[in-house]
Amino acid sequence: MQETRAIQKAISEVSERIAAACGRVGRNPDEVTLIAVSKTMPVEAIREAMACGMIEFGENRPQELRDKQAEISEPLHWHMIGSLQTNKLKYVIGKTVLIHSVDSVTLAKAIAEMSEKKEIVTDILLEVNIAGEESKHGLAPEQVVQAVQEIARLSHIRVRGLMTVAPYTEDAEKNRIYFRKMKQLMVDINSKNIDNIDMDMLSMGMTGDYEIAVEEGATLVRVGTGIFGHRVYLPKE
Ligand SMILES: *Cc1c(COP(=O)(O)O)cnc(C)c1O
């Protein structure tokens, strides 16, 4: 974890880079939300980011989210960005502003069901494996329309847009094509005028490639290392 000043400096630097990327393509920086990905980071790191006004935080493990929420009473906007099993949904439904990582209609149905019990509507994004990587979660691009149509018929869940984790690369420029495909996929789906569907959120871009993602239309960028420094993974017990 970085020290306080380093975290604050990193947040202003990332924000400036987002604004500059918007400037290059004539976008309004207000269209882009920076999410600080705090997975593996201690609560103190989150508090330091909060001290410079950050309220959007991303976590990828339901139990870690629950543990951090138990320690932080301020009303932050928590984002679930990691793969989800239905038995962990109780830690996420009603406790996050957006679930980015919905990769099946089955999972969407489980989310809808639990949301109905809680009498809430849950906003989700569909995760797309845009580069067709073997190791990645997400729907294949050609499965997305069908999934949107099926989920659109469910109550208590709303598809707000699409999310992707682009391939790891040293050269962010290589991911531009994938970000562009994501944007096009969203435009295509909106043009089908599916009932209840009007998507406007594109969650894409991480530390290595968020500027390119913003140039290609990202509305949510998920930055971890670029804000908090490198993560240290402890072995699971
Ligand atoms: C960890 C993670 C991020 C942040 O990655 P960095 O490269 O550290 O910015 C973004 N999105 C998802 C889904 C993640 O799991």
PDB file of N, CA, C and O and ligand atoms in Angstrom, residues 37 39 59-60 81-82 100-101 127 163-165 205-208 221-227 229 231 233, ligand 1:
ATOM      1  N   VAL A  37     -10.095   0.713  -7.422  1.00  0.00           N
ATOM      2  CA  VAL A  37     -10.200  -0.723  -7.143  1.00  0.00           C
ATOM      3  C   VAL A  37      -9.346  -1.052  -5.918  1.00  0.00           C
ATOM      4  O   VAL A  37      -8.125  -1.079  -5.977  1.00  0.00           O
ATOM      5  N   LYS A  39      -9.425  -3.794  -3.967  1.00  0.00           N
ATOM      6  CA  LYS A  39      -9.251  -5.214  -3.607  1.00  0.00           C
ATOM      7  C   LYS A  39      -7.856  -5.452  -3.032  1.00  0.00           C
ATOM      8  O   LYS A  39      -6.887  -4.883  -3.539  1.00  0.00           O
ATOM      9  N   GLU A  59     -14.519  -3.764  -5.643  1.00  0.00           N
ATOM     10  CA  GLU A  59     -14.014  -4.959  -4.965  1.00  0.00           C
ATOM     11  C   GLU A  59     -14.374  -6.165  -5.811  1.00  0.00           C
ATOM     12  O   GLU A  59     -15.382  -6.159  -6.516  1.00  0.00           O
ATOM     13  N   ASN A  60     -13.542  -7.229  -5.716  1.00  0.00           N
ATOM     14  CA  ASN A  60     -13.837  -8.402  -6.542  1.00  0.00           C
ATOM     15  C   ASN A  60     -14.203  -9.640  -5.735  1.00  0.00           C
ATOM     16  O   ASN A  60     -14.506 -10.669  -6.315  1.00  0.00           O
ATOM     17  N   ILE A  81     -16.876  -6.079  -9.022  1.00  0.00           N
ATOM     18  CA  ILE A  81     -16.237  -6.239 -10.333  1.00  0.00           C
ATOM     19  C   ILE A  81     -15.702  -7.655 -10.554  1.00  0.00           C
ATOM     20  O   ILE A  81     -15.119  -7.933 -11.598  1.00  0.00           O
ATOM     21  N   GLY A  82     -15.880  -8.538  -9.567  1.00  0.00           N
ATOM     22  CA  GLY A  82     -15.292  -9.872  -9.687  1.00  0.00           C
ATOM     23  C   GLY A  82     -16.331 -10.942  -9.962  1.00  0.00           C
ATOM     24  O   GLY A  82     -17.531 -10.720  -9.800  1.00  0.00           O
ATOM     25  N   HIS A 100     -20.717  -5.291 -12.021  1.00  0.00           N
ATOM     26  CA  HIS A 100     -20.129  -5.190 -13.368  1.00  0.00           C
ATOM     27  C   HIS A 100     -19.958  -6.542 -14.045  1.00  0.00           C
ATOM     28  O   HIS A 100     -19.708  -6.585 -15.242  1.00  0.00           O
ATOM     29  N   SER A 101     -19.998  -7.616 -13.263  1.00  0.00           N
ATOM     30  CA  SER A 101     -19.440  -8.887 -13.715  1.00  0.00           C
ATOM     31  C   SER A 101     -20.489  -9.978 -13.903  1.00  0.00           C
ATOM     32  O   SER A 101     -20.260 -11.117 -13.535  1.00  0.00           O
ATOM     33  N   GLU A 127     -20.715  -8.762 -18.496  1.00  0.00           N
ATOM     34  CA  GLU A 127     -19.285  -8.866 -18.788  1.00  0.00           C
ATOM     35  C   GLU A 127     -19.088  -9.596 -20.109  1.00  0.00           C
ATOM     36  O   GLU A 127     -19.655 -10.664 -20.341  1.00  0.00           O
ATOM     37  N   MET A 163     -19.361  -4.513 -19.681  1.00  0.00           N
ATOM     38  CA  MET A 163     -18.056  -4.421 -19.026  1.00  0.00           C
ATOM     39  C   MET A 163     -17.093  -5.388 -19.699  1.00  0.00           C
ATOM     40  O   MET A 163     -17.509  -6.445 -20.183  1.00  0.00           O
ATOM     41  N   THR A 164     -15.832  -5.025 -19.755  1.00  0.00           N
ATOM     42  CA  THR A 164     -14.830  -5.996 -20.208  1.00  0.00           C
ATOM     43  C   THR A 164     -13.519  -5.809 -19.471  1.00  0.00           C
ATOM     44  O   THR A 164     -13.223  -4.719 -18.962  1.00  0.00           O
ATOM     45  N   VAL A 165     -12.780  -6.899 -19.368  1.00  0.00           N
ATOM     46  CA  VAL A 165     -11.384  -6.857 -18.921  1.00  0.00           C
ATOM     47  C   VAL A 165     -10.570  -7.178 -20.171  1.00  0.00           C
ATOM     48  O   VAL A 165     -10.596  -8.301 -20.667  1.00  0.00           O
ATOM     49  N   GLY A 205     -11.184  -0.402 -19.141  1.00  0.00           N
ATOM     50  CA  GLY A 205      -9.958   0.346 -18.876  1.00  0.00           C
ATOM     51  C   GLY A 205      -9.510   0.130 -17.442  1.00  0.00           C
ATOM     52  O   GLY A 205     -10.293   0.280 -16.510  1.00  0.00           O
ATOM     53  N   MET A 206      -8.239  -0.280 -17.300  1.00  0.00           N
ATOM     54  CA  MET A 206      -7.610  -0.487 -15.998  1.00  0.00           C
ATOM     55  C   MET A 206      -6.310   0.314 -15.986  1.00  0.00           C
ATOM     56  O   MET A 206      -6.069   1.109 -16.885  1.00  0.00           O
ATOM     57  N   THR A 207      -5.474   0.089 -14.982  1.00  0.00           N
ATOM     58  CA  THR A 207      -4.272   0.918 -14.859  1.00  0.00           C
ATOM     59  C   THR A 207      -3.484   1.036 -16.170  1.00  0.00           C
ATOM     60  O   THR A 207      -3.082   2.132 -16.553  1.00  0.00           O
ATOM     61  N   GLY A 208      -3.322  -0.078 -16.867  1.00  0.00           N
ATOM     62  CA  GLY A 208      -2.459  -0.062 -18.044  1.00  0.00           C
ATOM     63  C   GLY A 208      -3.072   0.546 -19.292  1.00  0.00           C
ATOM     64  O   GLY A 208      -2.359   0.873 -20.246  1.00  0.00           O
ATOM     65  N   VAL A 221     -14.066   3.671 -15.437  1.00  0.00           N
ATOM     66  CA  VAL A 221     -12.753   3.031 -15.517  1.00  0.00           C
ATOM     67  C   VAL A 221     -12.407   2.496 -14.140  1.00  0.00           C
ATOM     68  O   VAL A 221     -12.742   3.094 -13.126  1.00  0.00           O
ATOM     69  N   ARG A 222     -11.754   1.330 -14.119  1.00  0.00           N
ATOM     70  CA  ARG A 222     -11.471   0.632 -12.863  1.00  0.00           C
ATOM     71  C   ARG A 222      -9.967   0.612 -12.639  1.00  0.00           C
ATOM     72  O   ARG A 222      -9.254  -0.158 -13.270  1.00  0.00           O
ATOM     73  N   VAL A 223      -9.487   1.460 -11.765  1.00  0.00           N
ATOM     74  CA  VAL A 223      -8.046   1.599 -11.582  1.00  0.00           C
ATOM     75  C   VAL A 223      -7.639   1.175 -10.168  1.00  0.00           C
ATOM     76  O   VAL A 223      -8.123   1.742  -9.190  1.00  0.00           O
ATOM     77  N   GLY A 224      -6.787   0.166 -10.088  1.00  0.00           N
ATOM     78  CA  GLY A 224      -6.301  -0.316  -8.797  1.00  0.00           C
ATOM     79  C   GLY A 224      -4.860   0.091  -8.556  1.00  0.00           C
ATOM     80  O   GLY A 224      -4.562   1.035  -7.817  1.00  0.00           O
ATOM     81  N   THR A 225      -3.940  -0.599  -9.216  1.00  0.00           N
ATOM     82  CA  THR A 225      -2.508  -0.356  -9.048  1.00  0.00           C
ATOM     83  C   THR A 225      -2.138   1.113  -9.250  1.00  0.00           C
ATOM     84  O   THR A 225      -1.303   1.647  -8.517  1.00  0.00           O
ATOM     85  N   GLY A 226      -2.750   1.735 -10.210  1.00  0.00           N
ATOM     86  CA  GLY A 226      -2.439   3.132 -10.524  1.00  0.00           C
ATOM     87  C   GLY A 226      -2.810   4.091  -9.405  1.00  0.00           C
ATOM     88  O   GLY A 226      -2.388   5.246  -9.408  1.00  0.00           O
ATOM     89  N   ILE A 227      -3.601   3.631  -8.436  1.00  0.00           N
ATOM     90  CA  ILE A 227      -3.978   4.468  -7.295  1.00  0.00           C
ATOM     91  C   ILE A 227      -3.317   3.980  -6.008  1.00  0.00           C
ATOM     92  O   ILE A 227      -2.720   4.766  -5.270  1.00  0.00           O
ATOM     93  N   GLY A 229      -0.977   1.389  -5.670  1.00  0.00           N
ATOM     94  CA  GLY A 229       0.303   0.698  -5.752  1.00  0.00           C
ATOM     95  C   GLY A 229       0.077  -0.795  -5.945  1.00  0.00           C
ATOM     96  O   GLY A 229      -1.062  -1.248  -6.102  1.00  0.00           O
ATOM     97  N   ARG A 231      -0.378  -4.757  -5.586  1.00  0.00           N
ATOM     98  CA  ARG A 231      -1.070  -5.625  -4.625  1.00  0.00           C
ATOM     99  C   ARG A 231      -0.162  -6.768  -4.220  1.00  0.00           C
ATOM    100  O   ARG A 231       0.590  -7.284  -5.029  1.00  0.00           O
ATOM    101  N   TYR A 233      -0.554 -10.482  -2.861  1.00  0.00           N
ATOM    102  CA  TYR A 233      -1.544 -11.536  -2.636  1.00  0.00           C
ATOM    103  C   TYR A 233      -1.009 -12.523  -1.612  1.00  0.00           C
ATOM    104  O   TYR A 233       0.046 -13.114  -1.799  1.00  0.00           O
TER     105      TYR A 233
HETATM  106  C1  LIG B   1      -8.064  -5.841 -10.234  1.00  0.00           C
HETATM  107  C2  LIG B   1      -9.037  -5.382 -11.242  1.00  0.00           C
HETATM  108  C3  LIG B   1      -8.941  -4.094 -11.798  1.00  0.00           C
HETATM  109  C4  LIG B   1      -7.825  -3.115 -11.474  1.00  0.00           C
HETATM  110  O1  LIG B   1      -6.630  -3.561 -12.047  1.00  0.00           O
HETATM  111  P1  LIG B   1      -5.323  -2.611 -12.096  1.00  0.00           P
HETATM  112  O2  LIG B   1      -4.548  -3.129 -13.237  1.00  0.00           O
HETATM  113  O3  LIG B   1      -4.640  -2.788 -10.790  1.00  0.00           O
HETATM  114  O4  LIG B   1      -5.785  -1.225 -12.300  1.00  0.00           O
HETATM  115  C5  LIG B   1      -9.917  -3.707 -12.698  1.00  0.00           C
HETATM  116  N1  LIG B   1     -10.925  -4.542 -13.050  1.00  0.00           N
HETATM  117  C6  LIG B   1     -11.049  -5.777 -12.545  1.00  0.00           C
HETATM  118  C7  LIG B   1     -12.198  -6.629 -12.960  1.00  0.00           C
HETATM  119  C8  LIG B   1     -10.108  -6.243 -11.626  1.00  0.00           C
HETATM  120  O5  LIG B   1     -10.240  -7.480 -11.132  1.00  0.00           O
END
